[in-house]
mmCIF file of C-alpha atoms and ligand atoms in Angstrom:
data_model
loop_
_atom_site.group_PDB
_atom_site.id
_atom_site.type_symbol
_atom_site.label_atom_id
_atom_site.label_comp_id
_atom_site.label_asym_id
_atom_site.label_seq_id
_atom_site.Cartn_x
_atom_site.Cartn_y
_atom_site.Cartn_z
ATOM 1 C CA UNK A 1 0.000 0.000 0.000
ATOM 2 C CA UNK A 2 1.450 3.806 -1.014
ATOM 3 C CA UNK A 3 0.133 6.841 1.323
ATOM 4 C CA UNK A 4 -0.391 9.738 -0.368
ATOM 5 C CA UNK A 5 -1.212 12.876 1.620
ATOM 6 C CA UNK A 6 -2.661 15.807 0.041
ATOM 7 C CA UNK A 7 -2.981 19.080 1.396
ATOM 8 C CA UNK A 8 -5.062 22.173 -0.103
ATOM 9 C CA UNK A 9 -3.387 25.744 0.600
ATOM 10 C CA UNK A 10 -6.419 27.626 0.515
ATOM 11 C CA UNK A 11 -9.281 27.699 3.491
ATOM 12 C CA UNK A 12 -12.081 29.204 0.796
ATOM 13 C CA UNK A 13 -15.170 27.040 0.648
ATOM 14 C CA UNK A 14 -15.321 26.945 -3.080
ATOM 15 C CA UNK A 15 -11.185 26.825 -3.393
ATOM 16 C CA UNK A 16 -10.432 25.478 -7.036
ATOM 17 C CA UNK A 17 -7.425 23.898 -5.383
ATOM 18 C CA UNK A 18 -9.602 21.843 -2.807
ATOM 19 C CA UNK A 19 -11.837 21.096 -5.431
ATOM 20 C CA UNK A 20 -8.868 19.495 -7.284
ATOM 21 C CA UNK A 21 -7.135 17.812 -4.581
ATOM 22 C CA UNK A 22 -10.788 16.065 -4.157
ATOM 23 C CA UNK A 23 -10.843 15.870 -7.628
ATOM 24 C CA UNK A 24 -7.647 13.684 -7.148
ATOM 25 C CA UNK A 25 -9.443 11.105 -4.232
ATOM 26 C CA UNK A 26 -11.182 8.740 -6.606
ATOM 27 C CA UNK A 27 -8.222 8.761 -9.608
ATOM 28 C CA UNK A 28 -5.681 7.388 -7.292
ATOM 29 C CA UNK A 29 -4.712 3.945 -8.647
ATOM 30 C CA UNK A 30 -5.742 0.549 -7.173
ATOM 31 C CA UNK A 31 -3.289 0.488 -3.690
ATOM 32 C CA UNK A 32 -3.088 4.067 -3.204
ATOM 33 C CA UNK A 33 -4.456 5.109 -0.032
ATOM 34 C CA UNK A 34 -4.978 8.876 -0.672
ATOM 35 C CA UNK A 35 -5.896 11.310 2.652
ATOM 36 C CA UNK A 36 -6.706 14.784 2.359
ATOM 37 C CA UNK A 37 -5.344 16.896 5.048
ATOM 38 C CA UNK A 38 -6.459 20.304 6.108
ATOM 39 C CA UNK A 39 -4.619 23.390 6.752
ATOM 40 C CA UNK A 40 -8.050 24.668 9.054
ATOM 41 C CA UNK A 41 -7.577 25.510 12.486
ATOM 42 C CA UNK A 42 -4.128 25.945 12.369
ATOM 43 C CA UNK A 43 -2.913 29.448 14.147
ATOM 44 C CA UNK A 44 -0.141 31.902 13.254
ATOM 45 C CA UNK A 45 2.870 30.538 14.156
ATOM 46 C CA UNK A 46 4.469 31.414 17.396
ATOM 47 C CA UNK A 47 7.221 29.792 19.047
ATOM 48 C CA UNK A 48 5.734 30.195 22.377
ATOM 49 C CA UNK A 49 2.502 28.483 21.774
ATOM 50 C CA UNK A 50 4.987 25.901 20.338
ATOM 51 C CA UNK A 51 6.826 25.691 23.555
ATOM 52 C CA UNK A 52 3.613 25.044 25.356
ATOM 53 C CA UNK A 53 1.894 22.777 23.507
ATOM 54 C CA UNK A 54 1.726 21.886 20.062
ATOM 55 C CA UNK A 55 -2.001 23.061 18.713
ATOM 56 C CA UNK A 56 -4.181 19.830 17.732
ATOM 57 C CA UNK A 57 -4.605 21.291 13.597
ATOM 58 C CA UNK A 58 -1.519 21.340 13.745
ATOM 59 C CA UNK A 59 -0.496 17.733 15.524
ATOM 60 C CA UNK A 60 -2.823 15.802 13.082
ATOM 61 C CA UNK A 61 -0.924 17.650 9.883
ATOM 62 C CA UNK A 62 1.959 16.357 11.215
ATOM 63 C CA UNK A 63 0.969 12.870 12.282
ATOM 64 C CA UNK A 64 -0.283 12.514 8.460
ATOM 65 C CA UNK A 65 2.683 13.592 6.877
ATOM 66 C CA UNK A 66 4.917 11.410 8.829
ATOM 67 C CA UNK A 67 2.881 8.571 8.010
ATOM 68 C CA UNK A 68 2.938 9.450 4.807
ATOM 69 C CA UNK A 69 4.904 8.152 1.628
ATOM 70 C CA UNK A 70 4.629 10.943 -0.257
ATOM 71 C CA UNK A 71 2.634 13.940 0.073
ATOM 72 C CA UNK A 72 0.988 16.647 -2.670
ATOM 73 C CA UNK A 73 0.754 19.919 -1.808
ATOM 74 C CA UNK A 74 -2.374 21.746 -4.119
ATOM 75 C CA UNK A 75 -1.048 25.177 -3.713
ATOM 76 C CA UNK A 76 -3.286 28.753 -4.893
ATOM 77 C CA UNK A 77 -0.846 31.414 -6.193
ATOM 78 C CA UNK A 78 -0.916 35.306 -4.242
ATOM 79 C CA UNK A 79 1.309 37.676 -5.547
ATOM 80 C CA UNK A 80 3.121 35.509 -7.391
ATOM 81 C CA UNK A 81 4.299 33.186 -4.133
ATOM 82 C CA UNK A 82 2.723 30.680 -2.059
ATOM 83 C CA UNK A 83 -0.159 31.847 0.128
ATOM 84 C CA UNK A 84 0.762 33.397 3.638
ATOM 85 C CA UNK A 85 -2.002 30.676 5.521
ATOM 86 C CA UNK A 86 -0.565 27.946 3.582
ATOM 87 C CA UNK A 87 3.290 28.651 4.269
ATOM 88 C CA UNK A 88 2.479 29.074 7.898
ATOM 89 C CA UNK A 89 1.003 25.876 8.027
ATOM 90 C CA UNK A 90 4.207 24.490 6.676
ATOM 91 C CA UNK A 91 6.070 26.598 8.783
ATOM 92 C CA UNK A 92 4.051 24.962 12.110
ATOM 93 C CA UNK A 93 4.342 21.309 10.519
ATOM 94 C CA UNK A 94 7.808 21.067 9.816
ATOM 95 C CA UNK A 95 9.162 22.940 12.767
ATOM 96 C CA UNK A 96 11.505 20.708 14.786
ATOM 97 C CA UNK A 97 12.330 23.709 17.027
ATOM 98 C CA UNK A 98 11.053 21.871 20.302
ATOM 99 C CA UNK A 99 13.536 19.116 19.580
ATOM 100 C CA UNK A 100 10.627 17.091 17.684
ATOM 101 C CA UNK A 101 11.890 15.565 14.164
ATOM 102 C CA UNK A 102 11.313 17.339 10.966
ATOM 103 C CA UNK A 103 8.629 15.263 9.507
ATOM 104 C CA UNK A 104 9.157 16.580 5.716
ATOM 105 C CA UNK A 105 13.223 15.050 6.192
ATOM 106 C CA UNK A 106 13.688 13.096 3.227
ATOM 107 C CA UNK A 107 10.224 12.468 2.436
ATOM 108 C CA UNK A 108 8.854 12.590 -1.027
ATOM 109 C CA UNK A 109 6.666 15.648 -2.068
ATOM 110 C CA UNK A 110 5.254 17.055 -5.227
ATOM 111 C CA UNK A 111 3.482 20.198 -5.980
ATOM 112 C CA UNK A 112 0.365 20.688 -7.964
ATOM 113 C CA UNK A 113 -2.141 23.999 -8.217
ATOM 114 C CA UNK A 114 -4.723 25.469 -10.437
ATOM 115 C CA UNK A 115 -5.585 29.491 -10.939
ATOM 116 C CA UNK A 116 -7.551 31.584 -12.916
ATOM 117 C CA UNK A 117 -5.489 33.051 -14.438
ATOM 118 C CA UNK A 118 -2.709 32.038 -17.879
ATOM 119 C CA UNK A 119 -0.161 30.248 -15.792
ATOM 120 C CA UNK A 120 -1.647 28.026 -13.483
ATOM 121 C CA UNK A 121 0.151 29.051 -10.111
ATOM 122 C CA UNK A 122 3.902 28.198 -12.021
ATOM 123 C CA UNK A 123 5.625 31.234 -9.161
ATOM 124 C CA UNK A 124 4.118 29.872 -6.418
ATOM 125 C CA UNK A 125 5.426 26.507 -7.142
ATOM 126 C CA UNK A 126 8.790 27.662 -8.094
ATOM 127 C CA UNK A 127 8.788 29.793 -4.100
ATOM 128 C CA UNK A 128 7.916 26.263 -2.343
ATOM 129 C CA UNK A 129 10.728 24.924 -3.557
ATOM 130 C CA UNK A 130 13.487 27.140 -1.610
ATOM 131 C CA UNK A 131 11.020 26.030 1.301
ATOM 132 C CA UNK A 132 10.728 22.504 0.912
ATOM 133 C CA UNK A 133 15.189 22.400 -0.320
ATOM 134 C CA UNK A 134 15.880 24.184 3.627
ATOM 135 C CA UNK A 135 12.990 21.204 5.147
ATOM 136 C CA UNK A 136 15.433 18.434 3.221
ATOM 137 C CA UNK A 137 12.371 17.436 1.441
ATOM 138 C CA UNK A 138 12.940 14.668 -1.515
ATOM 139 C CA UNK A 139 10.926 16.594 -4.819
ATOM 140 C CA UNK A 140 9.745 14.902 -7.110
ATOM 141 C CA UNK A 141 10.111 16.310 -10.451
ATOM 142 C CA UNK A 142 8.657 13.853 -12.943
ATOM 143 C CA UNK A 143 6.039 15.771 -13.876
ATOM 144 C CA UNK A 144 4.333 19.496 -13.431
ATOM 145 C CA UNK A 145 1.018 20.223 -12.444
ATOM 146 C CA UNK A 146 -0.012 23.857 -13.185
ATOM 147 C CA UNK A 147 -3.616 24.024 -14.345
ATOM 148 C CA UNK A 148 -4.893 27.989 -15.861
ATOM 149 C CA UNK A 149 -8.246 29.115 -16.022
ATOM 150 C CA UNK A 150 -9.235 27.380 -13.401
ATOM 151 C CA UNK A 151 -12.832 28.893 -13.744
ATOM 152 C CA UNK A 152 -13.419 27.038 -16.841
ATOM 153 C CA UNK A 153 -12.213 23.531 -15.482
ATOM 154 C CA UNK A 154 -14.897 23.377 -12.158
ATOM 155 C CA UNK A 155 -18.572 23.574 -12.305
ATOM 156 C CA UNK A 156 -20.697 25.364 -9.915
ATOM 157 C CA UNK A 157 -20.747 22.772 -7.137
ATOM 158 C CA UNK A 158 -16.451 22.095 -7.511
ATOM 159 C CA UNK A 159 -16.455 19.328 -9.570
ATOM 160 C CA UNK A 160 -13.484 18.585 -12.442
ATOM 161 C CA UNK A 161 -15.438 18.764 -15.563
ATOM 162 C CA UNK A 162 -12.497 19.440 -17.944
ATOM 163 C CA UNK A 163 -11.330 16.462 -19.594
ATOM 164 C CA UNK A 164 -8.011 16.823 -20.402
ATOM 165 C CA UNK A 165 -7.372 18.353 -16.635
ATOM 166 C CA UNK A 166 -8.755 15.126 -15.461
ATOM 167 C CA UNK A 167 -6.252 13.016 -17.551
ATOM 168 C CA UNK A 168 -3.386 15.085 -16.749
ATOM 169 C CA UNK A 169 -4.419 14.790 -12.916
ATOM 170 C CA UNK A 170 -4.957 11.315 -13.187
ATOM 171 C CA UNK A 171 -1.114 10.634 -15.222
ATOM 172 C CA UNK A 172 0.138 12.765 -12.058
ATOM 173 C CA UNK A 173 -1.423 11.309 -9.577
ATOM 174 C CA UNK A 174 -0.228 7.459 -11.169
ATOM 175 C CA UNK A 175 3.420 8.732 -11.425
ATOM 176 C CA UNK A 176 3.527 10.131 -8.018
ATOM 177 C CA UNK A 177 1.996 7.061 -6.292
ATOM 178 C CA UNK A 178 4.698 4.974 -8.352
ATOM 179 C CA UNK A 179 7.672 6.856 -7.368
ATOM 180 C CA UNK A 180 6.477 7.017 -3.149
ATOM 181 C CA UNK A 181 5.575 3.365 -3.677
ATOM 182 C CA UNK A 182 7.513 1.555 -0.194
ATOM 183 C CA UNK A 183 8.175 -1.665 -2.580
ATOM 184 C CA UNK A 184 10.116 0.563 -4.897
ATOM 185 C CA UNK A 185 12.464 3.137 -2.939
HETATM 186 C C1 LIG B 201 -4.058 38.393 -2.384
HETATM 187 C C2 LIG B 201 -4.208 37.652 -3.673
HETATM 188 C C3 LIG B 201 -3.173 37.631 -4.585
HETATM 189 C C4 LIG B 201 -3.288 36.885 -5.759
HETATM 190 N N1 LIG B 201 -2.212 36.816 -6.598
HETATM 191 C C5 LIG B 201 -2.269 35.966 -7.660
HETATM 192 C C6 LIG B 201 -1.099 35.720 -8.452
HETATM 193 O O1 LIG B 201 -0.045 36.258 -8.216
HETATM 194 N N2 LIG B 201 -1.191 34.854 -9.486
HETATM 195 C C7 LIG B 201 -2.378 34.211 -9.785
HETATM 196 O O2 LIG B 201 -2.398 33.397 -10.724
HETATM 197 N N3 LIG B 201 -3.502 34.431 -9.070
HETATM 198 C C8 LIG B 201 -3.466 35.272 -8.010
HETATM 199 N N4 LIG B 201 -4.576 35.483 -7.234
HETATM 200 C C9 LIG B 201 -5.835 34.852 -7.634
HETATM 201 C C10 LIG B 201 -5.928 33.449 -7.075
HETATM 202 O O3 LIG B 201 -5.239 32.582 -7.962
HETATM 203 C C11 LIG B 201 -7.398 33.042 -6.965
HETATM 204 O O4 LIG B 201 -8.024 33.835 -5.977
HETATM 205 C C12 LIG B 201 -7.564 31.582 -6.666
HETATM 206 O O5 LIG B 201 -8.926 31.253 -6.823
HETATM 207 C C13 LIG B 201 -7.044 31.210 -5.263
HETATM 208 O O6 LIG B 201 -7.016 29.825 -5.081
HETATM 209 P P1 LIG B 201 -8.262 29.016 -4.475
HETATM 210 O O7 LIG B 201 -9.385 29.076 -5.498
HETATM 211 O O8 LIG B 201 -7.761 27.613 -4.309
HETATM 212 O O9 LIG B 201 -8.663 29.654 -3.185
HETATM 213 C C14 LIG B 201 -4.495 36.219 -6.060
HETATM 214 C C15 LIG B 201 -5.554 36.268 -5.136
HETATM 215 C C16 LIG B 201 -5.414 36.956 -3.962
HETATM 216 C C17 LIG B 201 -6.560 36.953 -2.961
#
């Protein structure tokens, strides 16, 4: 079995990024178990509060990605860089300031991320990666996920309706799963 762990940078209801990490649920191939983590609930980091106790958003983010293979982050672009809620959460998850391990250490991660605008959230992906080189993250690179006009690829109630955004989800998805798969690392 290959756990994949993906997590949605944005907290809007109707986020086209949630809508295509669920999108990305039911393509998963046959023994892929897939879990969609949240970035709700989790508070501005503080060191203090970290000190204390670790916040509970934040101890079940990092409980999934360490028990994850290989985990997708579905990341909006704002301002041409990841969003502030979304690196925060990162920030909070792969803190190993209070002696606690760095969960994203050597663990395979890929970035995906839809907009609505012409390139498909290509300079937020390119910021995470200065992010996820300093957490000693493993990236995988085999293929790129950046989907534009993301207004024409949802319907009304969030679902993928765009063919060819389906397929290329579904070939990412496939290749991902095959390069986190336990049997074959
Ligand atoms: C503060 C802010 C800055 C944004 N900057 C960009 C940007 O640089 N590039 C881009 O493609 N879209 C940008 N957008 C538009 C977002 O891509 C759009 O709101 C998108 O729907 C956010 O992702 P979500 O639907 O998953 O919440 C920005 C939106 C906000 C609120």
């Amino acid at each position: 079995m290959t756990k994949l762990l993906g997590i949605s940078g944005s907290l809007r209801k109707a986020s086209f990024n949630t809508a295509l990490l669920r999108a990305a649920v039911p393509l998963a191939p046959e023994g892929v178990d897939f879990t969609v983590g949240t970035i709700d609930g989790i508070p501005l980091y503080n060191a203090d509060v970290e000190k204390e106790s670790v916040p509970e958003a934040v101890r079940i983010l990092k409980e999934q990605v360490a028990a994850a293979d290989g985990v997708i982050l579905f990341t909006p672009e704002y301002n041409n860089s990841m969003p502030g809620v979304f690196k925060n959460a990162i920030d909070w998850v792969g803190s190993s300031m209070t002696g606690a391990p760095n969960v994203f250490a050597g663990r395979a991660f890929a970035l995906a991320g839809t907009s609505p605008g012409n390139f498909g959230t290509i300079l937020s992906q390119n910021a995470w990666l200065a992010v996820f080189h300093t957490l000693g993250a493993d990236l995988w690179s085999g293929k790129r996920l950046m989907l534009p006009k993301a207004s024409s690829l949802f319907d009304a109630d969030g679902k993928l309706i765009d063919e060819d955004a389906r397929k290329r989800l579904a070939s990412f998805i496939e290749a991902f799963a095959d390069y986190c798969n336990p049997a074959s690392r």
